Coordinates of C-alpha atoms in Angstrom, one line a residue:
Chain Q
X1 CA 177.8 1.2 170.6
X2 CA 176.4 3.3 167.8
X3 CA 173.8 2.5 165.3
X4 CA 173.3 4.9 162.4
X5 CA 171.8 5.0 159.2
X6 CA 173.7 6.4 156.4
X7 CA 172.6 8.2 153.3
X8 CA 174.5 9.3 150.1
X9 CA 172.3 10.9 146.9
X10 CA 174.9 13.3 145.7
X11 CA 175.4 11.8 142.8
X12 CA 173.0 9.8 140.2
X13 CA 173.5 6.6 142.4
X14 CA 171.9 6.5 145.6
X15 CA 172.2 4.3 148.4
X16 CA 171.2 3.8 152.1
X17 CA 173.2 1.8 154.7
X18 CA 172.8 0.6 158.1
X19 CA 176.1 0.5 160.5
X20 CA 176.7 -0.7 163.6
X21 CA 180.1 0.7 165.3
X22 CA 181.3 1.6 162.0
X23 CA 180.5 -1.8 160.5
X24 CA 177.9 -2.1 157.4
X25 CA 175.0 -4.4 158.2
X26 CA 172.7 -3.8 155.6
X27 CA 173.0 -2.0 152.2
X28 CA 169.8 -0.9 149.8
X29 CA 171.0 1.3 146.5
X30 CA 171.0 1.8 142.8
X31 CA 173.5 2.5 140.7
X32 CA 171.8 4.1 137.4
X33 CA 170.4 7.7 137.4
X34 CA 167.2 7.1 139.1
X35 CA 164.8 9.1 141.2
X36 CA 166.5 9.3 144.4
X37 CA 163.1 10.6 145.6
X38 CA 161.3 7.4 145.0
X39 CA 163.7 5.1 146.6
X40 CA 165.6 6.6 149.9
X41 CA 162.9 6.5 152.3
X42 CA 161.6 3.0 150.7
X43 CA 165.6 1.7 151.6
X44 CA 165.4 2.9 154.8
X45 CA 161.8 0.9 155.3
X46 CA 163.5 -2.1 154.1
X47 CA 166.4 -2.1 156.0
X48 CA 164.7 -1.3 159.6
X49 CA 162.3 -4.1 158.5
X50 CA 165.3 -6.5 157.5
X51 CA 166.9 -5.8 160.7
X52 CA 163.9 -5.9 162.8
X53 CA 164.8 -2.3 164.1
X54 CA 162.4 0.3 165.1
X55 CA 163.5 4.1 165.6
X56 CA 164.5 4.1 169.4
X57 CA 167.5 1.8 168.4
X58 CA 169.0 4.4 165.8
X59 CA 171.3 6.6 167.2
X60 CA 172.0 9.0 164.4
X61 CA 171.6 9.7 160.9
X62 CA 174.6 10.4 158.6
X63 CA 174.0 12.3 155.2
X64 CA 176.4 12.7 152.5
X65 CA 176.2 16.5 152.4
X66 CA 178.1 17.7 149.0
X67 CA 179.4 18.6 146.8
X68 CA 177.0 17.2 144.3
X69 CA 173.8 17.3 142.6
X70 CA 171.7 20.1 144.4
X71 CA 168.6 18.4 144.0
X72 CA 169.7 15.1 145.0
X73 CA 171.4 16.4 148.1
X74 CA 168.3 18.0 149.4
X75 CA 166.5 14.8 149.1
X76 CA 168.9 12.7 151.4
X77 CA 169.0 15.7 153.7
X78 CA 165.2 16.0 153.7
X79 CA 164.7 12.6 154.6
X80 CA 167.3 12.4 157.0
X81 CA 165.8 15.5 158.6
X82 CA 162.6 13.8 158.6
X83 CA 164.0 10.4 160.3
X84 CA 166.0 12.9 162.9
X85 CA 162.8 14.9 163.7
X86 CA 160.6 11.8 164.1
X87 CA 163.0 9.8 166.4
X88 CA 164.7 12.8 167.9
X89 CA 168.1 11.4 166.9
X90 CA 171.3 12.8 165.9
X91 CA 171.8 14.3 162.3
X92 CA 175.8 13.8 161.1
X93 CA 176.6 15.8 157.4
X94 CA 179.9 14.4 156.3
X95 CA 181.4 15.9 153.3
X96 CA 181.2 13.9 150.3
X97 CA 184.5 14.0 149.0
X98 CA 185.9 12.8 152.4
X99 CA 183.5 9.8 152.1
X100 CA 184.8 9.2 148.6
X101 CA 188.2 9.1 150.0
X102 CA 187.4 6.9 153.0
X103 CA 185.7 4.7 150.2
X104 CA 188.5 4.4 147.6
X105 CA 191.2 3.6 150.8
X106 CA 188.8 0.6 151.8
X107 CA 188.4 -0.6 148.1
X108 CA 192.2 -0.2 147.7
X109 CA 193.8 -1.8 150.6
X110 CA 196.9 -2.1 148.6
X111 CA 197.9 1.3 148.4
X112 CA 200.4 1.4 151.1
X113 CA 203.3 3.9 150.3
X114 CA 202.4 7.7 151.7
X115 CA 200.6 9.5 148.7
X116 CA 197.8 11.7 147.8
X117 CA 194.1 11.2 147.1
X118 CA 191.9 13.6 144.9
X119 CA 188.3 12.5 144.4
X120 CA 186.5 14.0 141.5
X121 CA 182.8 14.6 140.8
X122 CA 181.3 16.0 137.8
X123 CA 179.9 19.6 137.6
X124 CA 179.4 21.3 134.5
X125 CA 180.8 22.1 131.5
X126 CA 184.7 22.9 131.9
X127 CA 184.1 22.5 135.8
X128 CA 184.3 19.7 138.1
X129 CA 184.4 19.5 142.3
X130 CA 187.5 17.9 143.4
X131 CA 189.8 17.7 147.0
X132 CA 193.0 16.7 147.9
X133 CA 193.8 14.4 150.9
X134 CA 196.8 12.7 152.1
X135 CA 196.1 8.7 151.8
X136 CA 195.9 8.8 155.7
X137 CA 192.8 10.9 155.3
X138 CA 194.3 14.0 156.3
X139 CA 193.0 16.6 154.3
X140 CA 195.3 19.0 152.3
X141 CA 192.5 21.2 150.2
X142 CA 188.8 20.7 151.0
X143 CA 186.2 20.2 148.2
X144 CA 186.0 23.0 146.0
X145 CA 185.1 23.6 142.2
X146 CA 187.7 23.4 140.0
X147 CA 187.8 25.4 136.7
X148 CA 189.4 23.1 134.0
X149 CA 190.5 26.0 131.8
X150 CA 191.7 28.5 134.6
X151 CA 193.5 26.0 137.0
X152 CA 197.0 25.9 137.2
X153 CA 197.7 22.3 137.4
X154 CA 201.2 22.2 137.2
X155 CA 201.1 22.8 141.0
X156 CA 199.5 19.7 141.3
X157 CA 202.8 17.8 140.6
X158 CA 203.8 18.6 144.2
X159 CA 201.6 15.7 145.3
X160 CA 202.9 12.2 143.9
X161 CA 202.3 9.6 143.9
X162 CA 198.5 10.6 143.2
X163 CA 195.2 8.6 143.0
X164 CA 192.6 10.4 140.9
X165 CA 189.3 9.0 140.9
X166 CA 185.5 9.6 140.5
X167 CA 183.1 10.5 137.7
X168 CA 185.0 13.0 136.3
X169 CA 188.3 12.2 136.9
X170 CA 189.7 12.2 133.4
X171 CA 188.5 15.3 132.9
X172 CA 191.4 16.3 135.4
X173 CA 193.7 13.7 133.9
X174 CA 193.8 15.3 130.8
X175 CA 194.8 18.5 132.4
X176 CA 197.9 16.7 134.6
X177 CA 199.4 16.0 131.1
X178 CA 202.1 14.6 130.3
X179 CA 201.5 11.8 132.3
X180 CA 203.6 10.0 134.7
X181 CA 203.6 6.8 136.5
X182 CA 203.2 8.6 139.7
X183 CA 199.5 9.6 138.3
X184 CA 196.9 6.5 138.9
X185 CA 193.5 7.4 137.3
X186 CA 190.2 5.4 138.2
X187 CA 187.1 6.4 136.6
X188 CA 185.3 3.1 138.1
X189 CA 184.9 4.3 141.7
X190 CA 181.3 4.3 142.8
X191 CA 180.2 6.2 145.9
X192 CA 178.3 4.4 148.4
X193 CA 176.6 5.2 151.2
X194 CA 178.6 2.0 152.8
X195 CA 181.7 4.1 152.7
X196 CA 180.2 6.5 155.1
X197 CA 180.3 3.9 158.1
X198 CA 183.6 4.6 159.4
X199 CA 183.7 8.4 159.3
X200 CA 179.9 8.6 160.4
X201 CA 181.2 6.3 163.6
X202 CA 183.9 8.7 164.3
X203 CA 181.8 12.0 163.9
X204 CA 179.3 10.1 166.3
X205 CA 182.0 9.3 169.0
X206 CA 183.4 12.9 169.1
X207 CA 180.0 14.4 169.3
X208 CA 180.1 16.2 165.6
X209 CA 176.7 16.9 165.2
X210 CA 174.7 19.3 162.7
X211 CA 171.8 21.5 163.8
X212 CA 168.7 19.8 162.8
X213 CA 166.4 22.9 161.7
X214 CA 169.2 24.9 159.9
X215 CA 171.7 22.4 158.1
X216 CA 172.1 22.4 154.8
X217 CA 174.0 20.7 151.8
X218 CA 177.5 21.9 151.4
X219 CA 176.6 23.7 147.9
X220 CA 179.7 24.9 147.7
X221 CA 178.6 27.6 145.3
X222 CA 176.3 30.6 145.5
X223 CA 172.4 30.5 143.4
X224 CA 172.9 31.8 139.9
X225 CA 170.2 34.1 139.7
X226 CA 169.6 35.3 136.0
X227 CA 168.4 39.0 135.3
Chain R
X1 CA 161.8 -1.1 138.8
X2 CA 159.0 -3.0 138.7
X3 CA 156.1 -3.0 141.5
X4 CA 157.3 -6.1 143.6
X5 CA 158.0 -5.0 146.9
X6 CA 156.0 -2.0 147.1
X7 CA 155.5 -0.7 150.4
X8 CA 152.3 1.1 151.5
X9 CA 152.3 1.6 155.4
X10 CA 148.6 1.0 155.4
X11 CA 146.8 0.7 158.6
X12 CA 143.1 0.2 159.3
X13 CA 141.8 2.8 161.5
X14 CA 139.3 1.6 164.1
X15 CA 136.1 2.8 164.1
X16 CA 135.2 6.1 166.0
X17 CA 138.6 7.1 166.8
X18 CA 139.7 10.6 166.2
X19 CA 141.8 11.0 163.0
X20 CA 145.0 13.5 163.3
X21 CA 147.1 14.0 160.4
X22 CA 150.2 16.5 159.7
X23 CA 150.3 18.0 156.5
X24 CA 153.3 19.5 154.3
X25 CA 152.9 22.0 151.8
X26 CA 155.9 23.3 149.5
X27 CA 155.0 23.6 146.2
X28 CA 156.2 27.3 145.5
X29 CA 157.5 29.8 147.9
X30 CA 155.6 28.9 151.3
X31 CA 156.8 26.4 153.7
X32 CA 153.5 25.5 155.7
X33 CA 152.8 23.0 158.0
X34 CA 149.4 22.1 159.4
X35 CA 147.7 19.9 161.9
X36 CA 144.4 18.2 161.0
X37 CA 142.0 16.2 163.5
X38 CA 138.7 14.6 162.3
X39 CA 138.9 17.4 159.2
X40 CA 139.2 20.8 161.3
X41 CA 142.5 22.5 161.1
X42 CA 144.3 22.9 164.5
X43 CA 146.9 24.5 163.1
X44 CA 148.3 26.3 160.0
X45 CA 151.7 27.9 159.8
X46 CA 152.8 29.2 156.7
X47 CA 156.3 30.3 156.3
X48 CA 157.1 33.0 153.4
X49 CA 160.3 33.5 151.8
X50 CA 160.9 37.2 151.7
X51 CA 164.1 36.4 149.6
X52 CA 162.6 36.1 146.4
X53 CA 161.3 39.9 146.5
X54 CA 164.7 41.3 145.4
X55 CA 164.6 39.4 142.3
X56 CA 161.0 40.3 141.3
X57 CA 159.9 36.6 141.3
X58 CA 160.5 33.5 142.7
X59 CA 163.8 31.9 142.0
X60 CA 163.2 28.3 142.1
X61 CA 166.8 27.0 143.5
X62 CA 166.5 30.0 146.3
X63 CA 163.2 28.5 147.2
X64 CA 164.5 24.9 147.2
X65 CA 167.4 26.4 149.7
X66 CA 164.6 28.1 151.9
X67 CA 162.5 25.0 152.4
X68 CA 165.2 23.1 153.6
X69 CA 165.6 25.4 156.2
X70 CA 162.2 26.2 157.0
X71 CA 160.8 22.8 157.1
X72 CA 161.5 21.3 160.8
X73 CA 160.9 24.7 162.5
X74 CA 157.8 25.2 160.6
X75 CA 156.3 21.2 161.3
X76 CA 157.7 21.8 164.8
X77 CA 155.9 24.8 165.5
X78 CA 152.8 23.5 164.0
X79 CA 152.6 20.2 166.3
X80 CA 153.1 22.5 169.3
X81 CA 150.4 25.0 168.5
X82 CA 148.0 22.1 167.9
X83 CA 149.1 20.8 171.2
X84 CA 149.6 17.2 169.1
X85 CA 152.6 14.6 169.9
X86 CA 154.2 13.1 166.8
X87 CA 153.2 9.7 168.4
X88 CA 149.2 11.2 168.1
X89 CA 149.6 11.4 163.9
X90 CA 147.6 8.8 162.2
X91 CA 149.0 9.9 158.6
X92 CA 151.4 12.2 157.2
X93 CA 149.9 14.4 153.8
X94 CA 152.1 16.3 151.7
X95 CA 151.5 18.2 148.3
X96 CA 152.7 15.9 145.5
X97 CA 151.8 18.0 142.8
X98 CA 151.7 20.6 140.9
X99 CA 154.5 22.9 141.9
X100 CA 158.3 23.8 141.5
X101 CA 159.7 20.4 141.6
X102 CA 162.8 21.2 143.6
X103 CA 160.5 22.9 146.3
X104 CA 158.1 19.9 146.2
X105 CA 160.7 17.2 146.6
X106 CA 162.3 18.8 150.1
X107 CA 158.4 18.5 151.6
X108 CA 157.7 15.4 149.8
X109 CA 161.2 13.8 150.9
X110 CA 160.7 14.9 154.3
X111 CA 157.0 13.9 154.6
X112 CA 158.0 10.4 153.5
X113 CA 160.9 10.0 156.0
X114 CA 158.3 11.1 159.0
X115 CA 155.6 8.3 157.6
X116 CA 158.6 5.6 157.5
X117 CA 159.8 6.5 160.9
X118 CA 156.5 7.3 162.7
X119 CA 155.3 3.7 160.5
X120 CA 152.2 5.6 159.8
X121 CA 150.3 5.9 156.1
X122 CA 151.3 8.6 153.5
X123 CA 148.6 10.7 151.7
X124 CA 149.8 12.3 148.3
X125 CA 147.6 15.6 147.6
X126 CA 147.2 17.2 144.4
X127 CA 147.5 21.0 145.2
X128 CA 144.8 22.6 143.0
X129 CA 142.3 20.1 144.2
X130 CA 142.9 21.1 147.8
X131 CA 142.5 24.9 146.5
X132 CA 138.9 24.2 145.8
X133 CA 138.3 22.2 148.8
X134 CA 139.6 25.2 150.9
X135 CA 135.8 26.3 150.8
X136 CA 134.7 23.7 152.9
X137 CA 137.0 24.0 155.7
X138 CA 134.8 26.7 157.7
X139 CA 131.2 27.2 157.8
X140 CA 129.8 28.4 155.7
X141 CA 130.4 25.4 153.5
X142 CA 129.0 25.0 149.8
X143 CA 126.7 21.9 149.0
X144 CA 127.6 19.7 146.3
X145 CA 128.0 20.1 143.6
X146 CA 129.7 23.3 143.2
X147 CA 131.6 25.7 140.9
X148 CA 134.9 26.7 141.7
X149 CA 136.9 29.7 140.1
X150 CA 140.5 29.1 141.3
X151 CA 142.7 31.8 140.6
X152 CA 146.6 32.2 141.6
X153 CA 149.9 33.3 139.9
X154 CA 150.1 29.8 138.4
X155 CA 146.4 29.0 137.4
X156 CA 142.9 29.8 136.3
X157 CA 140.5 26.9 136.6
X158 CA 136.9 26.5 136.6
X159 CA 136.1 23.4 138.6
X160 CA 133.2 21.6 138.8
X161 CA 133.3 19.6 142.0
X162 CA 130.8 16.8 142.5
X163 CA 132.2 15.5 146.0
X164 CA 135.1 15.9 148.1
X165 CA 137.2 13.7 146.0
X166 CA 135.0 14.0 142.8
X167 CA 136.0 17.0 140.7
X168 CA 136.4 18.0 137.1
X169 CA 138.0 20.9 135.2
X170 CA 135.5 22.3 132.9
X171 CA 137.8 25.5 131.9
X172 CA 141.1 26.9 132.4
X173 CA 143.4 29.0 130.8
X174 CA 145.1 28.3 127.7
X175 CA 148.6 30.3 128.4
X176 CA 149.2 32.8 131.4
X177 CA 147.4 32.7 134.6
X178 CA 145.3 35.7 135.8
X179 CA 147.4 35.9 138.6
X180 CA 150.3 36.4 136.2
X181 CA 148.7 39.0 134.5
X182 CA 148.2 40.8 137.9
X183 CA 151.9 40.4 138.7
X184 CA 153.2 41.2 135.3
X185 CA 151.0 44.3 135.4
X186 CA 152.4 45.3 138.6
X187 CA 156.0 44.8 137.2
X188 CA 154.9 47.3 133.9
X189 CA 154.0 50.0 136.6
X190 CA 157.6 49.2 138.6
X191 CA 155.4 48.2 141.7
X192 CA 157.8 45.8 143.9
X193 CA 157.1 42.1 143.6
X194 CA 154.8 40.5 144.5
X195 CA 152.4 43.0 142.8
X196 CA 149.1 41.7 142.5
X197 CA 148.0 42.8 146.0
X198 CA 149.2 46.5 145.2
X199 CA 147.4 46.5 142.4
X200 CA 144.2 45.8 144.1
X201 CA 145.0 48.5 146.7
X202 CA 145.6 51.1 144.4
X203 CA 142.6 50.2 142.0
X204 CA 140.5 50.9 145.6
X205 CA 141.3 54.7 144.5
X206 CA 140.9 54.3 141.1
X207 CA 138.5 54.7 138.0
X208 CA 137.9 51.2 136.8
X209 CA 136.2 52.7 133.5
X210 CA 138.7 55.1 132.6
X211 CA 140.9 53.0 130.3
X212 CA 139.8 50.4 128.1
X213 CA 141.6 47.0 127.5
X214 CA 140.6 44.1 125.0
X215 CA 138.7 40.7 126.2
X216 CA 140.1 37.7 124.2
X217 CA 137.2 35.7 122.9
X218 CA 138.3 31.8 123.8
X219 CA 135.6 29.2 123.5
X220 CA 133.6 27.3 126.0
X221 CA 134.9 28.1 129.5
X222 CA 138.5 28.5 129.0
X223 CA 140.7 31.9 129.6
X224 CA 143.6 33.3 127.6
X225 CA 145.5 36.4 129.6
X226 CA 148.8 36.7 127.3
X227 CA 146.7 39.1 124.9
X228 CA 145.9 41.1 127.8
X229 CA 149.4 41.2 129.1
X230 CA 150.8 42.5 125.3
X231 CA 147.7 45.1 125.5
X232 CA 148.8 46.8 128.6
X233 CA 152.6 46.6 127.5
X234 CA 151.8 48.5 124.2
X235 CA 149.1 51.1 126.1
X236 CA 152.0 51.9 128.8
X237 CA 154.7 52.5 126.4
X238 CA 152.6 54.8 123.9
X239 CA 151.1 56.6 126.9
X240 CA 154.6 57.2 128.5
X241 CA 156.0 58.2 124.9
X242 CA 153.7 61.5 125.2
X243 CA 154.0 61.9 128.8
X244 CA 157.0 60.2 130.8
X245 CA 154.8 60.7 133.9
X246 CA 151.8 59.0 132.8
X247 CA 151.8 55.7 135.2
X248 CA 152.8 57.9 138.1
X249 CA 149.9 60.7 137.4
X250 CA 147.3 57.8 136.3
X251 CA 148.6 54.6 138.7
X252 CA 144.9 54.3 140.6
X253 CA 142.8 54.7 137.4
X254 CA 145.8 52.4 135.7
X255 CA 145.2 49.6 138.2
X256 CA 141.3 50.0 138.4
X257 CA 141.2 49.4 134.9
X258 CA 143.3 46.5 134.6
X259 CA 141.6 45.0 137.4
X260 CA 138.2 45.4 136.2
X261 CA 139.6 43.6 132.9
X262 CA 140.9 40.9 134.6
X263 CA 137.9 40.3 136.9
X264 CA 135.1 40.8 134.0
X265 CA 137.4 38.2 132.2
X266 CA 137.0 35.6 135.1
X267 CA 133.7 36.4 135.9
X268 CA 132.0 36.1 132.3
X269 CA 133.4 32.4 132.1
X270 CA 131.9 31.7 135.5
X271 CA 128.8 33.2 134.8
X272 CA 128.3 31.1 131.5
X273 CA 129.4 27.9 133.7
X274 CA 126.9 28.5 136.3
X275 CA 124.1 29.4 133.6
X276 CA 124.8 26.0 131.6
X277 CA 125.0 23.7 134.5
X278 CA 122.2 25.4 136.6
X279 CA 124.9 25.4 139.7
X280 CA 124.1 28.1 142.0
X281 CA 126.9 27.3 144.7
X282 CA 129.7 29.2 143.8
X283 CA 133.3 29.7 145.3
X284 CA 136.4 30.9 144.5
X285 CA 139.6 29.6 145.5
X286 CA 143.4 30.5 145.5
X287 CA 145.9 33.4 145.6
X288 CA 144.1 35.8 143.6
X289 CA 140.6 34.8 146.0
X290 CA 142.0 37.3 148.5
X291 CA 141.8 40.4 145.7
X292 CA 139.2 42.7 147.2
X293 CA 137.9 43.8 143.7
X294 CA 137.6 39.8 142.7
X295 CA 135.7 39.0 146.2
X296 CA 133.3 42.0 145.8
X297 CA 132.5 41.3 142.6
X298 CA 131.6 37.8 143.4
X299 CA 129.1 38.9 145.9
X300 CA 127.5 41.0 143.5
X301 CA 126.8 38.4 141.1
X302 CA 125.6 36.2 143.8
X303 CA 123.2 38.8 144.9
X304 CA 122.1 39.4 140.9
X305 CA 121.9 36.0 140.4
X306 CA 120.7 34.0 143.1
X307 CA 124.1 32.2 143.8
X308 CA 125.3 31.4 147.3
X309 CA 128.7 32.7 146.8
X310 CA 131.7 31.2 149.2
X311 CA 135.1 32.4 149.7
X312 CA 137.8 30.9 151.9
X313 CA 139.2 32.3 154.9
X314 CA 142.3 34.5 154.0
X315 CA 144.6 32.0 155.6
X316 CA 143.2 29.3 152.9
X317 CA 143.4 31.3 150.0
X318 CA 147.1 31.4 149.3
X319 CA 149.6 28.6 149.5
X320 CA 148.8 26.5 153.0
X321 CA 149.2 23.5 154.3
X322 CA 145.6 23.5 156.1
X323 CA 143.7 22.7 152.8
X324 CA 146.2 19.8 152.1
X325 CA 145.4 18.5 155.3
X326 CA 141.6 19.0 154.8
X327 CA 141.8 17.1 151.4
X328 CA 144.1 14.6 152.6
X329 CA 141.3 13.7 155.7
X330 CA 138.7 13.1 153.1
X331 CA 141.4 11.0 151.2
X332 CA 142.0 9.2 154.9
X333 CA 138.5 8.5 155.2
X334 CA 138.3 6.9 151.7
X335 CA 141.6 4.7 152.4
X336 CA 143.5 6.7 149.4
X337 CA 146.9 6.2 150.8
X338 CA 150.2 6.2 148.7
X339 CA 153.2 4.0 148.1
X340 CA 156.0 4.7 149.7
X341 CA 157.7 5.1 146.2
X342 CA 155.9 8.2 145.2
X343 CA 157.5 10.9 143.5
X344 CA 156.6 14.8 143.4
X345 CA 155.5 15.9 139.9
X346 CA 155.9 19.5 138.5
X347 CA 152.7 19.4 136.2
X348 CA 150.6 17.1 138.1
X349 CA 148.0 14.6 136.9
X350 CA 144.5 15.8 137.8
X351 CA 143.3 12.0 138.0
X352 CA 145.9 11.3 140.6
X353 CA 146.2 9.4 144.1
X354 CA 142.7 9.6 145.6
X355 CA 140.8 7.9 142.7

């Protein structure tokens, strides 16, 4: 049985969940744009106190590794690295968009028919991050920056019915005109650490661990250096 | 959010017990970790980030990314070198401000996680105050009150230090830092980054009285270096227009003259502060205190004026966690711990944390 701490700071909302055998047993978070740096370590402290656990009881720390806000991702991963280093436990990096797909399926058990999931996150002007999964979780296209003005969205119609969700989902939808009943939009989906529970448990059981020293967020883009 | 439920990992320290701290510094482009026991630095590891050299300056995003990869190895090596186990630590200290926010966040988040995981208190340290106290790490130590001229790439300050945790800025730059003047001059001369140390090296072979640059007139103990930077730019442009190889032919003399000017400006206010306050314990600190010309000049002025002059060991001049840990030790003794919800700050508040 794995006891895991799950951390998500990829977007403005930040959260920490505690999971046992893939089941969430405690959660802490803020949904507004707040200072992740202020709260994440405190959430961990509160979770340990509430569940009356100490570090020896934790098997691994799983982090939502991106894409997302660079600063947010670094707060989450630095916190995870500190916990792992102190407790000599394993580090698990999970792609943020896979977490979103898992979370969306969890929140929408009514989706039965085979189809496709497109999680979307805001990036910058004319760009979003998006990925394409089957509703069973299989990856068709991993997360990447999508240039809204350059992408040929006609090929996206090969993947219907499609559920487009997340912050920035409406920006993709605008490009998928004319709309069809087979394209569903949901801009209310909110990323949360609790959505990591199953994926993290699976990664733990199959031994998919990251190198503690050299692990870095999935930035997906090189640093832009102006002259 | 309100203050309710604030978490302070605060533990009473039994009398006569040794105090062992881990300190983390990540304010700019150096990832550093140190282990301090009872105010003595057992290990002080500094990982430089070479990557910035190709860009001619620190690129904040690259610095943040490099900290993320350096933090675990640097902390681990510091503990191993000190022969200290994680469970022997009594507190975790980190640089809270000032600095590059993305860089500070990596060190702060890591430090906070360690404090939670090891269930020990957290100490937030002001980087510029730690620079001042770097003078008190090893013998000979200045006695209080002392004056400290802190000079780095980002700061130029005269600090009146009355006690470990009682300091006051009495003068500072109103625009550029002295270190910036060195680095920008180096850039104008076509020297690679970081250019400050190269100016110092060329200056050793040059004539400091060959060229003359203006000294700013700023009231009190404050400084200004932006005018000098512009004067050097125009000077080099005019001379190079007459002779394209002017810089090449006169590099040592240009470096010596610029260095002399910067040091003159720095010392003039320090001398004034010493005269006005009557304090004869005088220190320098910060990255530019590694400058040979400045060190020599401080010692000359001390000789002439009957000061006791102090310069930190080289490893404590540039950004390092040793000084953060030393300051944190004194904060520990004063019981100045910080709440778990502390966040780093780019600009920094001089009155923060330990008071």
